[in-house]
Short mmCIF file of C-alpha atoms in Angstrom, two decimals:
data_model
loop_
_atom_site.label_atom_id
_atom_site.label_comp_id
_atom_site.label_asym_id
_atom_site.label_seq_id
_atom_site.Cartn_x
_atom_site.Cartn_y
_atom_site.Cartn_z
CA MET Y 138 185.67 169.86 143.82
CA ARG Y 139 188.65 170.70 145.96
CA ARG Y 140 191.21 168.06 146.74
CA ARG Y 141 193.55 168.49 149.64
CA ARG Y 142 195.65 166.32 151.88
CA PHE Y 143 194.81 167.22 155.50
CA ASP Y 144 196.77 166.37 158.60
CA GLY Y 145 195.23 166.17 162.06
CA ARG Y 146 195.63 169.87 162.74
CA HIS Y 147 193.67 170.98 159.68
CA ALA Y 148 191.10 168.22 159.29
CA GLN Y 149 188.52 170.15 161.28
CA TYR Y 150 188.36 173.08 158.80
CA PRO Y 151 186.38 171.31 156.03
CA ALA Y 152 184.03 169.87 158.63
CA GLU Y 153 183.38 173.36 159.98
CA TYR Y 154 182.45 174.63 156.51
CA ALA Y 155 180.23 171.60 155.89
CA ALA Y 156 178.42 172.25 159.16
CA ARG Y 157 177.66 175.80 158.01
CA ASP Y 158 176.53 174.96 154.45
CA GLY Y 159 174.70 171.76 153.61
CA ARG Y 160 175.88 171.89 150.01
CA ILE Y 161 179.43 171.13 151.15
CA VAL Y 162 180.31 167.45 151.52
CA VAL Y 163 183.60 166.34 153.08
CA MET Y 164 185.00 163.02 151.86
CA THR Y 165 188.16 161.37 153.16
CA GLN Y 166 190.40 158.54 151.97
CA GLU Y 167 193.97 157.37 152.22
CA HIS Y 168 196.29 159.63 150.25
CA ALA Y 169 196.55 158.16 146.75
CA GLY Y 170 197.11 161.21 144.55
CA ALA Y 171 194.98 163.95 143.05
CA GLY Y 172 193.40 161.72 140.41
CA VAL Y 173 191.98 159.20 142.86
CA ALA Y 174 190.62 162.00 145.07
CA ARG Y 175 188.93 163.64 142.09
CA ASN Y 176 187.39 160.33 141.02
CA LEU Y 177 185.91 159.89 144.48
CA ALA Y 178 184.30 163.32 144.17
CA LEU Y 179 183.08 162.63 140.61
CA ASP Y 180 181.38 159.42 141.75
CA ALA Y 181 179.57 161.32 144.49
CA ALA Y 182 178.72 164.44 142.43
CA ARG Y 183 175.02 165.18 141.81
CA GLY Y 184 175.19 168.69 140.36
CA GLU Y 185 174.63 169.78 136.79
CA TYR Y 186 178.28 170.75 136.29
CA VAL Y 187 181.63 169.83 137.79
CA THR Y 188 184.81 171.86 138.10
CA PHE Y 189 188.05 171.47 140.02
CA LEU Y 190 190.02 173.62 142.47
CA ASP Y 191 193.51 172.67 143.62
CA SER Y 192 194.26 173.15 147.30
CA ASP Y 193 196.67 176.07 146.78
CA ASP Y 194 194.54 177.86 144.16
CA ALA Y 195 191.46 180.09 144.49
CA PHE Y 196 188.26 181.20 142.70
CA ASP Y 197 187.10 184.77 142.25
CA ALA Y 198 183.84 185.33 144.13
CA ASP Y 199 181.66 185.28 140.98
CA TYR Y 200 183.66 182.70 139.02
CA LEU Y 201 181.28 179.74 139.37
CA LEU Y 202 178.24 181.90 138.66
CA LYS Y 203 179.73 183.28 135.45
CA MET Y 204 180.90 179.86 134.24
CA THR Y 205 177.58 178.07 134.91
CA ASP Y 206 175.53 180.92 133.38
CA ARG Y 207 177.62 180.74 130.22
CA ALA Y 208 177.36 176.94 130.11
CA ARG Y 209 173.56 176.99 130.48
CA SER Y 210 173.05 179.76 127.92
CA THR Y 211 175.06 177.83 125.29
CA ARG Y 212 174.21 174.25 126.39
CA ALA Y 213 177.95 173.58 126.44
CA ASP Y 214 179.58 170.25 127.31
CA VAL Y 215 182.81 172.02 128.29
CA VAL Y 216 183.57 175.66 129.12
CA VAL Y 217 187.25 176.60 128.80
CA GLY Y 218 188.14 179.78 130.69
CA GLY Y 219 191.32 181.71 131.21
CA THR Y 220 193.35 181.65 134.42
CA TYR Y 221 195.36 184.10 136.52
CA ARG Y 222 198.91 183.76 137.77
CA TRP Y 223 198.55 184.35 141.50
CA GLN Y 224 200.88 184.66 144.47
CA GLY Y 225 198.26 185.23 147.14
CA GLY Y 226 196.57 188.48 148.06
CA GLU Y 227 194.41 190.58 145.75
CA ALA Y 228 196.77 191.09 142.79
CA ALA Y 229 196.76 188.59 139.92
CA THR Y 230 198.02 188.56 136.32
CA ALA Y 231 196.16 187.01 133.41
CA GLU Y 232 197.87 184.03 131.72
CA PRO Y 233 197.61 184.42 127.92
CA SER Y 234 198.77 180.81 127.41
CA SER Y 235 195.76 179.46 129.34
CA LEU Y 236 193.39 180.48 126.53
CA ARG Y 237 194.69 181.23 123.01
CA LEU Y 238 191.68 182.72 121.28
CA ASN Y 239 193.70 183.45 118.13
CA LEU Y 240 193.62 179.70 117.33
CA LEU Y 241 189.81 179.53 117.35
CA PRO Y 242 187.29 180.50 114.66
CA ARG Y 243 185.90 183.94 115.44
CA ASP Y 244 182.52 183.25 113.83
CA LEU Y 245 181.80 180.11 115.91
CA PRO Y 246 181.01 180.82 119.57
CA VAL Y 247 180.26 177.10 120.05
CA PHE Y 248 182.55 174.58 118.37
CA CYS Y 249 184.02 171.07 118.54
CA TRP Y 250 187.04 169.24 117.17
CA ARG Y 251 185.52 169.17 113.66
CA ASP Y 252 185.71 172.99 113.53
CA VAL Y 253 189.34 173.27 114.71
CA PRO Y 254 190.98 169.85 114.23
CA GLN Y 255 194.48 171.34 113.96
CA TYR Y 256 194.26 173.21 117.28
CA ILE Y 257 191.70 171.33 119.40
CA PHE Y 258 194.43 170.41 121.94
CA ASN Y 259 196.50 173.59 121.62
CA PHE Y 260 194.27 176.56 122.46
CA TYR Y 261 194.38 175.93 126.25
CA ASP Y 262 196.67 174.44 128.90
CA GLY Y 263 196.16 170.87 130.00
CA GLY Y 264 195.21 171.40 133.63
CA PRO Y 265 191.59 171.17 134.85
CA GLY Y 266 191.75 174.61 136.48
CA GLY Y 267 189.59 177.22 134.76
CA LYS Y 268 187.36 174.60 133.07
CA LEU Y 269 183.76 173.55 133.66
CA PHE Y 270 182.34 170.15 132.54
CA ARG Y 271 178.73 169.06 132.20
CA ARG Y 272 178.42 166.09 134.56
CA ASP Y 273 176.07 164.05 132.32
CA PHE Y 274 178.60 164.42 129.49
CA ILE Y 275 181.46 163.17 131.70
CA ASP Y 276 179.39 160.24 133.01
CA SER Y 277 178.31 159.27 129.50
CA LEU Y 278 181.98 158.80 128.60
CA ARG Y 279 182.68 157.04 131.92
CA LEU Y 280 185.60 159.44 132.04
CA ARG Y 281 187.78 159.40 135.15
CA PHE Y 282 191.33 160.32 136.13
CA PRO Y 283 194.04 157.64 135.96
CA ALA Y 284 195.81 156.72 139.21
CA LEU Y 285 199.05 158.53 138.48
CA PRO Y 286 201.12 160.56 140.98
CA ARG Y 287 200.84 163.62 138.72
CA ALA Y 288 199.85 164.66 135.15
CA GLU Y 289 196.64 162.59 135.50
CA ASP Y 290 194.66 165.61 134.24
CA ILE Y 291 196.13 165.17 130.73
CA VAL Y 292 193.98 162.10 130.11
CA PHE Y 293 190.80 163.60 131.58
CA VAL Y 294 190.92 167.10 130.09
CA TYR Y 295 192.15 166.23 126.58
CA THR Y 296 189.82 163.25 126.23
CA ALA Y 297 186.86 165.44 127.25
CA LEU Y 298 187.79 168.15 124.72
CA GLY Y 299 188.21 165.54 122.00
CA GLU Y 300 184.77 163.99 122.64
CA ALA Y 301 182.74 167.16 123.37
CA SER Y 302 180.17 168.26 120.79
CA ARG Y 303 179.70 171.76 122.23
CA ILE Y 304 182.74 173.67 123.53
CA ILE Y 305 182.89 177.36 124.35
CA ALA Y 306 185.89 179.54 125.17
CA TYR Y 307 185.13 182.09 127.88
CA ASP Y 308 187.63 184.93 128.02
CA ALA Y 309 186.85 186.02 131.59
CA PRO Y 310 189.60 184.77 133.95
CA GLY Y 311 188.40 183.92 137.43
CA TYR Y 312 190.57 180.96 138.40
CA ARG Y 313 193.68 181.99 140.37
CA ARG Y 314 196.57 179.54 139.88
CA ARG Y 315 199.22 179.90 142.58
CA VAL Y 316 202.74 180.01 141.11
CA ASN Y 317 204.95 180.49 144.16
CA ASN Y 318 204.42 177.18 145.96
CA PRO Y 319 207.71 175.20 145.93
CA ARG Y 320 205.91 172.04 147.12
CA SER Y 321 203.26 172.02 144.40
CA LEU Y 322 203.14 169.12 141.93
CA GLU Y 323 204.47 171.41 139.20
CA HIS Y 324 207.60 172.18 141.24
CA THR Y 325 208.29 168.60 142.42
CA LYS Y 326 208.37 166.77 139.08
CA ASP Y 327 211.63 165.02 139.99
CA GLU Y 328 209.64 162.76 142.32
CA SER Y 329 207.96 161.14 139.27
CA PRO Y 330 209.43 162.65 136.08
CA LEU Y 331 207.84 160.06 133.75
CA ALA Y 332 204.26 160.50 134.94
CA PHE Y 333 203.46 162.94 132.13
CA TRP Y 334 204.69 160.42 129.57
CA GLU Y 335 202.56 157.63 131.02
CA ALA Y 336 199.57 159.96 130.93
CA THR Y 337 200.33 160.91 127.32
CA LYS Y 338 200.42 157.24 126.28
CA LEU Y 339 197.08 156.60 127.98
CA TRP Y 340 195.59 159.60 126.22
CA LYS Y 341 197.01 158.44 122.87
CA ARG Y 342 195.46 154.98 123.38
CA ASN Y 343 192.04 156.53 124.00
CA LEU Y 344 192.42 159.00 121.16
CA ALA Y 345 193.56 156.44 118.58
CA ALA Y 346 190.32 154.52 119.13
CA SER Y 347 188.23 157.64 118.44
CA GLU Y 348 186.83 158.70 115.09
CA CYS Y 349 188.59 162.06 115.35
CA TRP Y 350 192.13 160.64 115.49
CA PRO Y 351 193.19 161.16 111.82
CA GLN Y 352 191.98 164.77 111.81
CA VAL Y 353 193.38 165.77 115.24
CA LYS Y 354 196.70 163.95 114.92
CA GLN Y 355 198.72 167.10 114.19
CA SER Y 356 197.20 168.85 117.22
CA PHE Y 357 198.06 165.83 119.41
CA ILE Y 358 201.66 165.67 118.17
CA ASN Y 359 202.27 169.37 118.78
CA SER Y 360 200.64 169.23 122.21
CA THR Y 361 202.84 166.25 123.14
CA LEU Y 362 205.99 167.97 121.86
CA ASP Y 363 205.25 171.12 123.90
CA ARG Y 364 204.59 169.00 126.99
CA CYS Y 365 207.89 167.14 126.57
CA ALA Y 366 209.81 170.39 126.28
CA TYR Y 367 207.98 171.83 129.31
CA ASN Y 368 208.75 168.83 131.52
CA LEU Y 369 212.38 168.66 130.41
CA ARG Y 370 212.73 172.29 131.46
CA MET Y 371 210.83 171.87 134.74
CA VAL Y 372 212.69 168.87 136.22
CA GLY Y 373 215.57 169.86 138.45
CA THR Y 374 218.09 167.00 138.20
CA LEU Y 375 220.18 165.52 135.42
CA ASP Y 376 218.95 162.05 136.35
CA SER Y 377 215.34 163.13 135.71
CA VAL Y 378 216.29 164.66 132.36
CA PHE Y 379 217.85 161.41 131.14
CA ARG Y 380 215.06 159.24 132.51
CA ILE Y 381 212.75 161.27 130.27
CA LEU Y 382 215.15 161.20 127.32
CA ARG Y 383 215.58 157.40 127.51
CA GLU Y 384 211.80 157.01 127.25
CA LEU Y 385 211.59 159.51 124.42
CA LYS Y 386 214.32 157.84 122.40
CA THR Y 387 212.37 154.58 122.28
CA GLN Y 388 208.89 156.03 121.77
CA ALA Y 389 209.14 159.66 120.60
CA ASN Y 390 209.09 158.83 116.92
CA GLU Y 391 206.00 156.67 117.45
CA LEU Y 392 204.08 159.31 119.37
CA MET Y 393 205.46 162.51 117.78
CA GLU Y 394 206.79 161.31 114.41
CA LEU Y 395 209.85 163.52 114.68
CA ASP Y 396 211.63 161.52 111.99
CA ARG Y 397 208.73 161.68 109.51
CA ARG Y 398 207.55 165.28 109.64
CA ASP Y 399 209.13 168.38 108.18
CA ARG Y 400 209.74 171.47 110.27
CA GLY Y 401 206.62 173.27 109.04
CA TYR Y 402 204.40 170.58 110.60
CA PHE Y 403 205.27 171.79 114.10
CA TYR Y 404 203.77 174.92 115.68
CA ASN Y 405 206.65 175.77 118.00
CA PRO Y 406 210.06 175.45 116.28
CA THR Y 407 211.85 176.44 119.49
CA ASN Y 408 210.48 173.42 121.36
CA LEU Y 409 211.20 171.19 118.37
CA ASP Y 410 214.85 172.27 118.31
CA TYR Y 411 215.17 171.91 122.07
CA VAL Y 412 213.81 168.33 122.21
CA THR Y 413 215.66 167.09 119.11
CA ARG Y 414 218.93 168.54 120.42
CA LEU Y 415 218.55 166.75 123.75
CA LEU Y 416 217.69 163.47 122.01
CA GLN Y 417 221.10 163.50 120.31
CA TYR Y 418 222.94 162.93 123.61
CA GLU Y 419 223.77 159.31 124.46
CA ASP Y 420 224.57 159.76 128.13
CA GLU Y 421 225.04 162.31 130.88
CA SER Y 422 228.73 162.88 130.19
CA GLU Y 423 228.09 163.78 126.55
CA TYR Y 424 225.28 166.06 127.66
CA LEU Y 425 227.48 167.73 130.27
CA PHE Y 426 230.31 168.14 127.75
CA ALA Y 427 227.91 169.74 125.30
CA ARG Y 428 226.57 171.93 128.07
CA CYS Y 429 230.12 172.99 128.96
CA ARG Y 430 230.85 173.76 125.32
CA ARG Y 431 227.61 175.65 125.14
CA LEU Y 432 228.46 177.48 128.36
CA ASP Y 433 231.90 178.35 126.92
CA GLY Y 434 230.17 179.71 123.84
CA LEU Y 435 227.72 181.58 125.98
CA GLU Y 436 230.57 182.94 128.10
CA LEU Y 437 232.30 184.18 124.94
CA GLN Y 438 229.03 185.70 123.79
CA LEU Y 439 228.64 187.23 127.24
CA ARG Y 440 232.11 188.77 127.04
CA ASN Y 441 231.30 190.13 123.61
CA VAL Y 442 228.01 191.43 124.92
CA ASN Y 443 229.77 193.00 127.90
CA ALA Y 444 232.30 194.62 125.55
CA ARG Y 445 229.47 195.95 123.40
CA CYS Y 446 227.67 197.10 126.51
CA ALA Y 447 230.82 198.89 127.71
CA LYS Y 448 231.16 200.57 124.32
CA LEU Y 449 227.50 201.45 124.33
CA GLU Y 450 227.86 202.84 127.86
CA LYS Y 451 230.83 204.93 126.73
CA ASP Y 452 228.89 206.10 123.72
CA ARG Y 453 225.97 206.83 126.01
CA ARG Y 454 228.12 208.96 128.30
CA LEU Y 455 229.60 210.80 125.32
CA ALA Y 456 226.12 211.28 123.93
CA ALA Y 457 224.96 212.52 127.33
CA GLN Y 458 227.86 214.98 127.47
CA GLU Y 459 227.15 216.10 123.92
CA ALA Y 460 223.47 216.40 124.79
CA SER Y 461 224.42 218.46 127.85
CA ARG Y 462 226.60 220.74 125.75
CA ARG Y 463 223.88 221.02 123.17
CA GLN Y 464 221.36 221.87 125.86
CA ALA Y 465 223.73 224.55 127.22
CA ALA Y 466 224.24 225.92 123.69
CA GLU Y 467 220.50 225.84 123.06
CA LYS Y 468 219.99 227.65 126.35
CA GLU Y 469 222.52 230.32 125.36
CA LEU Y 470 220.98 230.53 121.91
CA SER Y 471 217.55 230.90 123.50
CA ALA Y 472 218.87 233.68 125.75
CA ALA Y 473 220.49 235.38 122.74
CA ARG Y 474 217.23 235.07 120.80
CA SER Y 475 215.35 236.57 123.73
CA GLN Y 476 217.86 239.44 123.95
CA LEU Y 477 217.66 239.94 120.18
CA GLN Y 478 213.88 239.98 120.33
CA LYS Y 479 214.05 242.50 123.17
CA GLU Y 480 216.50 244.70 121.24
CA THR Y 481 214.41 244.30 118.09
CA THR Y 482 211.34 245.40 120.03
CA GLN Y 483 213.24 248.39 121.42
CA ARG Y 484 214.58 249.27 117.96
CA GLN Y 485 211.09 249.00 116.50
CA ALA Y 486 209.79 251.26 119.28
CA ALA Y 487 212.65 253.76 118.60
CA GLU Y 488 211.95 253.60 114.86
CA LYS Y 489 208.29 254.23 115.57
CA GLU Y 490 209.17 257.21 117.77
CA LEU Y 491 211.61 258.47 115.11
CA SER Y 492 208.95 258.08 112.44
CA ALA Y 493 206.50 260.01 114.63
CA ALA Y 494 209.15 262.73 115.18
CA ARG Y 495 209.83 262.92 111.45
CA SER Y 496 206.13 263.20 110.77
CA GLN Y 497 205.88 265.96 113.39
CA LEU Y 498 208.93 267.73 111.92
CA GLN Y 499 207.49 267.46 108.42
CA LYS Y 500 204.22 268.88 109.74
CA GLU Y 501 205.99 271.75 111.54
CA THR Y 502 208.19 272.39 108.48
CA SER Y 503 205.10 272.50 106.31
CA GLN Y 504 203.43 274.89 108.77
CA ARG Y 505 206.57 277.08 108.93
CA GLN Y 506 206.79 277.18 105.13
CA THR Y 507 203.12 278.08 105.00
CA ALA Y 508 203.66 280.81 107.63
CA GLU Y 509 206.72 282.13 105.71
CA ARG Y 510 204.68 282.24 102.53
CA GLU Y 511 201.90 284.06 104.34
CA ALA Y 512 204.46 286.47 105.92
CA GLU Y 513 206.05 287.06 102.54
CA THR Y 514 202.63 287.70 101.06
CA ALA Y 515 201.85 290.09 103.94
CA ARG Y 516 205.20 291.90 103.45
CA ASN Y 517 204.54 292.19 99.75
CA GLN Y 518 201.09 293.58 100.48
CA LEU Y 519 202.62 295.99 103.02
CA ARG Y 520 205.25 297.17 100.58
CA THR Y 521 202.56 297.58 97.99
CA LYS Y 522 200.48 299.63 100.41
CA GLU Y 523 203.53 301.64 101.51
CA LYS Y 524 204.34 302.36 97.90
CA VAL Y 525 200.75 303.37 97.27
CA ILE Y 526 200.82 305.60 100.34
CA HIS Y 527 204.19 307.03 99.38
CA ASP Y 528 202.98 307.73 95.88
CA LEU Y 529 199.84 309.20 97.31
CA GLN Y 530 201.75 311.43 99.69
CA ARG Y 531 203.95 312.75 96.88
CA SER Y 532 200.99 313.59 94.72
CA VAL Y 533 199.89 317.23 94.30
CA SER Y 534 196.34 316.46 95.23
CA PHE Y 535 197.43 314.94 98.53
CA ARG Y 536 199.61 317.93 99.37
CA LEU Y 537 196.89 320.33 98.36
CA GLY Y 538 194.41 318.42 100.47
CA ARG Y 539 196.76 318.52 103.41
CA ILE Y 540 197.10 322.29 103.05
CA LEU Y 541 193.38 322.82 102.71
CA THR Y 542 192.58 320.56 105.69
CA TRP Y 543 195.39 321.81 107.93
CA ALA Y 544 193.35 324.44 109.74
CA PRO Y 545 190.31 322.14 110.30
CA ARG Y 546 192.53 319.30 111.45
CA LYS Y 547 194.37 321.46 113.91
CA ALA Y 548 191.13 322.91 115.18
CA ARG Y 549 189.68 319.46 115.66
CA GLY Y 550 192.84 318.34 117.44
CA GLY Y 551 192.75 321.40 119.66
CA VAL Y 552 189.12 320.77 120.60
CA ARG Y 553 189.93 317.11 121.45
CA CYS Y 554 192.98 318.18 123.52
CA TRP Y 555 190.94 320.87 125.31
CA ARG Y 556 188.30 318.30 126.16
CA ASP Y 557 190.82 315.76 127.37
CA HIS Y 558 193.51 317.98 129.04
CA GLY Y 559 192.10 321.42 129.53
CA LEU Y 560 192.71 324.84 128.01
CA ALA Y 561 196.16 325.51 129.53
CA HIS Y 562 197.61 322.35 128.20
CA THR Y 563 196.03 322.96 124.82
CA LEU Y 564 197.61 326.46 124.61
CA ARG Y 565 201.05 325.18 125.55
CA ARG Y 566 200.85 322.45 122.96
CA ALA Y 567 199.67 324.89 120.29
CA LEU Y 568 202.59 327.25 121.09
CA ARG Y 569 205.06 324.37 120.74
CA HIS Y 570 203.61 323.44 117.38
CA LEU Y 571 203.92 327.00 116.21
CA GLY Y 572 207.49 327.21 117.43
CA LEU Y 573 206.78 329.99 119.85
CA LYS Y 574 207.60 328.07 122.94
CA LYS Y 575 210.13 325.39 123.66
#
């Protein structure tokens, strides 16, 4: 169901879509707010399930298929899905606050308020976007939206979740919620700042008559407190803030029991502090004075922060300079290490060459010593032989033998000379030996 306010220029677009697809039905009425338009569609709905799409939002292409498949497979009364933050185009960012699975029992895929009474109104946001409802279940409750200018979905969505017997949480975002539309209901709360409070009171009236009220009371109170804080932050004028605060001062303790509960009863202490602080102001002037005092304090804190930031920036620059110097030193040290390694390698190579030279020298020295010993041995043998020969030559037998063999030796020598050089040469040589010829 898509609700939109059309002017004359755009009224033909829905009719064109309806002409193309018989499943699309265009319904028109005088502008009376989103709730009345949704009720008109609910009265005419004939499908198994109903869901809602605001005019500035969008579905992913398979969103409805995934949601209805999950609903049928689990026979769910309500399917609560996550949503995207969307600014148009393709990109979108998941909204964790749209579905807080950490508040749900992990072992129960299908649940109801009896399973999570403390968080039945806190694990999702209050808008109808991203949720699917079984139509028979909605009709059985005769549940419709109140005729409020905004915040009408509080009554519908929270009442449905409080009455449903089978709820599932589907962590597959497919609903794109536009966040950059300045004319959306969320961004124009100053036009009716108390609508959310009227819706909350209607919801409380329905809830108090239900059997679940005592068990879900804490969840209701925390949901209401968070909604008050959200709306106080979202309105844009001081007049809207104090219109809300005047209502809260007369009824907040009744609906939220701020004066009867300790701090641990509330899930979000930040919102509790914010609302209770605002409730202390009696009028706008006191609020503005407190805001000025707070701004003065914030300005002093800002100056202190700026001073700390300046000191940190100075320290950062000094650290950067020191880091630069350290990097330069490390670079020099690295170069020195590289040079040392190079010199060490060269020294090791020189030592290796020196060791090889020493080994070669030792080998040559050993060979020389061996050669000297062999030469000495040979000289000793030679001297021994010379001595033997000398002794032999001085012996009588040797001399006698020389005398006895002189004539044969000379004859043999003469014959050899005659053969080699002829008779004339032999005679001349013999005469020289005999001393007869010079």
